Coordinates of C-alpha atoms in Angstrom, one line a residue:
M187 CA -40.2 35.8 23.8
N188 CA -42.0 32.5 23.5
V189 CA -39.7 29.5 22.3
K190 CA -41.2 27.5 19.6
L191 CA -41.5 23.7 20.6
T192 CA -42.1 20.8 18.5
Q193 CA -44.8 18.2 19.7
E194 CA -41.9 16.0 20.5
Q195 CA -40.4 18.4 22.8
K196 CA -43.6 19.1 24.8
I197 CA -42.8 16.2 27.0
Q198 CA -43.5 15.1 30.5
V199 CA -40.4 16.1 32.5
L200 CA -39.1 13.2 34.4
N201 CA -35.6 14.4 35.4
S202 CA -33.2 17.3 34.7
Q203 CA -31.4 15.3 32.0
D204 CA -34.7 15.2 29.8
L205 CA -35.0 19.1 30.3
Y206 CA -31.5 19.7 29.4
A207 CA -31.7 17.8 26.2
I208 CA -34.3 20.4 25.1
M209 CA -32.7 23.4 26.6
Q210 CA -29.4 22.5 25.0
K211 CA -31.1 22.6 21.7
V212 CA -32.8 25.9 22.4
L213 CA -29.5 27.5 23.3
L214 CA -27.6 26.1 20.3
R215 CA -30.2 27.7 18.1
E216 CA -28.8 30.9 18.9
N217 CA -26.1 32.5 16.9
K218 CA -22.5 32.7 18.4
I219 CA -22.8 36.2 19.6
R220 CA -26.1 35.6 21.4
R221 CA -24.6 32.4 23.0
N222 CA -22.1 34.7 24.6
Q223 CA -24.9 36.5 26.5
E224 CA -26.6 35.1 29.7
H225 CA -30.3 34.1 28.9
F226 CA -33.0 33.6 31.4
W227 CA -35.9 31.2 30.6
V228 CA -39.0 29.9 32.4
I229 CA -40.5 26.7 31.7
G230 CA -44.1 26.1 32.6
L231 CA -45.5 22.8 33.6
D232 CA -48.9 21.2 34.1
T233 CA -50.0 19.0 37.0
N234 CA -48.5 16.1 35.1
N235 CA -45.1 17.8 34.6
K236 CA -45.8 18.2 31.0
I237 CA -44.2 21.3 29.3
L238 CA -46.6 23.9 28.4
F239 CA -44.3 26.7 27.3
I240 CA -40.6 27.9 27.4
E241 CA -40.5 31.6 27.6
L242 CA -37.2 33.7 27.2
I243 CA -37.7 36.3 29.9
S244 CA -34.4 38.2 29.8
L245 CA -31.4 38.5 27.8
G246 CA -28.1 39.9 29.7
A247 CA -24.5 40.4 29.5
V248 CA -21.7 37.8 29.3
N249 CA -21.9 37.2 33.1
R250 CA -25.2 38.5 34.3
V251 CA -28.9 38.7 33.5
Q252 CA -31.5 40.5 35.5
V253 CA -34.9 39.3 36.2
N254 CA -37.8 40.3 38.6
A255 CA -40.6 38.1 40.1
P256 CA -43.5 39.6 38.0
E257 CA -41.6 38.9 34.9
V258 CA -41.0 35.3 35.9
F259 CA -44.5 34.5 36.8
R260 CA -46.6 36.4 34.4
M261 CA -46.6 33.9 31.6
A262 CA -47.3 31.0 34.1
I263 CA -50.4 32.7 35.2
Y264 CA -51.4 33.3 31.5
K265 CA -50.8 29.8 30.6
T266 CA -52.1 28.3 33.7
A267 CA -49.0 26.5 34.7
V268 CA -48.9 25.1 38.1
K269 CA -45.3 24.6 38.4
I270 CA -42.2 26.3 36.8
I271 CA -38.6 25.7 36.3
L272 CA -36.0 28.4 35.9
V273 CA -33.2 28.0 33.4
H274 CA -30.2 30.2 32.7
N275 CA -26.9 29.8 30.9
H276 CA -23.4 30.7 31.8
P277 CA -21.4 31.5 28.6
S278 CA -18.1 31.1 30.5
G279 CA -18.8 27.2 30.6
D280 CA -18.6 27.2 34.4
T281 CA -21.7 25.7 35.9
I282 CA -21.1 26.4 39.5
P283 CA -23.8 28.8 40.9
S284 CA -22.8 32.2 41.8
Q285 CA -24.0 33.7 45.1
P286 CA -26.3 36.0 43.0
D287 CA -27.6 32.9 41.2
L288 CA -28.5 31.4 44.7
D289 CA -29.9 34.7 46.1
M290 CA -32.2 35.1 42.9
T291 CA -33.4 31.5 43.2
N292 CA -34.3 32.2 46.8
L293 CA -36.2 35.3 46.1
M294 CA -38.2 33.7 43.2
L295 CA -39.0 30.9 45.7
K296 CA -40.5 33.1 48.2
A297 CA -42.5 34.9 45.4
G298 CA -43.8 31.5 44.2
E299 CA -45.1 31.0 47.8
I300 CA -47.0 34.2 47.6
I301 CA -48.4 33.4 44.1
Q302 CA -48.9 29.7 44.7
I303 CA -46.9 28.7 41.9
K304 CA -44.2 26.1 42.8
I305 CA -40.5 26.5 41.4
V306 CA -39.6 22.9 41.2
D307 CA -35.9 23.4 39.8
H308 CA -33.3 25.8 38.5
L309 CA -30.8 24.7 35.8
I310 CA -27.6 26.3 34.8
I311 CA -26.8 25.3 31.4
T312 CA -23.9 25.6 28.9
E313 CA -23.3 24.2 25.4
E314 CA -22.1 21.0 26.7
T315 CA -23.2 20.5 30.2
Y316 CA -25.5 21.6 33.0
I317 CA -26.3 21.4 36.9
S318 CA -29.6 21.1 38.4
F319 CA -30.3 22.9 41.8
E320 CA -32.8 20.1 42.7
D321 CA -30.4 17.4 42.1
L322 CA -27.5 19.0 44.0
G323 CA -29.9 19.8 47.0
Y324 CA -29.8 23.6 46.5
M325 CA -33.5 24.0 46.3
Q326 CA -34.3 22.3 49.5
Q327 CA -31.7 24.4 51.2
L328 CA -33.2 27.6 49.8
R329 CA -36.8 26.6 50.7
N330 CA -35.7 26.3 54.3
N331 CA -33.9 29.7 54.1
D332 CA -35.8 32.8 55.4
T333 CA -33.3 35.4 54.4
Y334 CA -35.4 36.9 51.6
R335 CA -38.9 38.5 51.7
I336 CA -40.9 40.0 48.7
V337 CA -41.7 43.6 49.7
G338 CA -42.7 46.8 48.4
E339 CA -43.9 47.2 44.7
H340 CA -43.0 43.6 43.7
E341 CA -45.2 42.2 46.7
A342 CA -48.1 44.4 45.5
E343 CA -47.9 43.4 42.1
L344 CA -47.7 39.8 43.0
K345 CA -50.8 40.1 45.3
A346 CA -52.5 41.8 42.4
M347 CA -51.5 38.8 40.1
M348 CA -53.0 36.5 42.8
V349 CA -56.3 38.3 42.3
E350 CA -56.0 37.6 38.6
I351 CA -55.5 34.0 39.2
E352 CA -58.6 33.6 41.3
K353 CA -60.6 35.4 38.5
L354 CA -59.1 33.1 35.9
K355 CA -59.9 30.1 38.0
V356 CA -63.6 31.3 38.2
K357 CA -63.6 31.6 34.3
H358 CA -62.1 28.2 33.7
E359 CA -64.7 26.6 36.0
M360 CA -67.4 28.3 34.2
A361 CA -65.9 27.2 30.9
K362 CA -65.7 23.6 32.0
V363 CA -69.5 23.6 32.9
L364 CA -70.3 25.0 29.4
L365 CA -68.0 22.5 27.7
K366 CA -69.9 19.8 29.5
E367 CA -73.2 21.1 28.4
G368 CA -72.0 21.1 24.8
D369 CA -71.7 24.9 24.1
S370 CA -69.5 26.0 21.3
I371 CA -66.1 27.4 21.8
E372 CA -67.3 30.8 20.3
K373 CA -70.1 31.1 23.0
I374 CA -67.7 30.1 25.7
M375 CA -65.3 32.8 24.7
R376 CA -68.1 35.5 24.6
V377 CA -69.4 34.3 27.9
T378 CA -65.9 33.8 29.9
G379 CA -63.7 36.3 28.1
L380 CA -61.3 33.4 27.6
T381 CA -59.3 32.9 24.4
K382 CA -59.8 30.0 22.0
E383 CA -56.3 28.6 23.1
E384 CA -57.2 28.6 26.7
I385 CA -60.5 26.8 26.1
E386 CA -59.0 24.3 23.8
R387 CA -56.3 23.6 26.7
L388 CA -59.2 22.9 29.0
L389 CA -60.7 20.6 26.4
K390 CA -57.6 18.5 26.3
K391 CA -57.6 18.1 30.1
K392 CA -61.1 16.6 30.0

């Protein structure tokens, strides 16, 4: 589920505090019952760390939420994000990462290496505070940890997604050439198969 953002919220992320200021508001939009469930969001960033999207990937129970790698990276591919940030809430108010939190982050880092989309941070948030894995040094520790490997169906699905990324890159390069030549968005949509939204994002990057 895509989280609607105002233009003011589509900021360049400079630090974890900037991000928490937005995610706290996103969490507080939920009613009290939903705030007592764990949510898992993915935030997509462009090359300048500007927010492209915030996507609610999964809604869980009071003390757990389940996600898998293809779910986490699918929107990043569609929106052509080059980096992502993971965010989930702890309804208990305790921001200390559990071992499953660390294990899941480690697994996603390994998936990101396969699909070549960097995970720059993971925030655990509550209604009043947060912690950043990057700020506390967890991200570097996990990047150096070789405990987990993506295997089986998820590995195959991620590799298939890599093929889609390469196809998308070719379409983007073609669209850039056509834009430079002054072709209309409608023509570029027909030639490349890209959506109007994707082409308009390319225009903004010119």
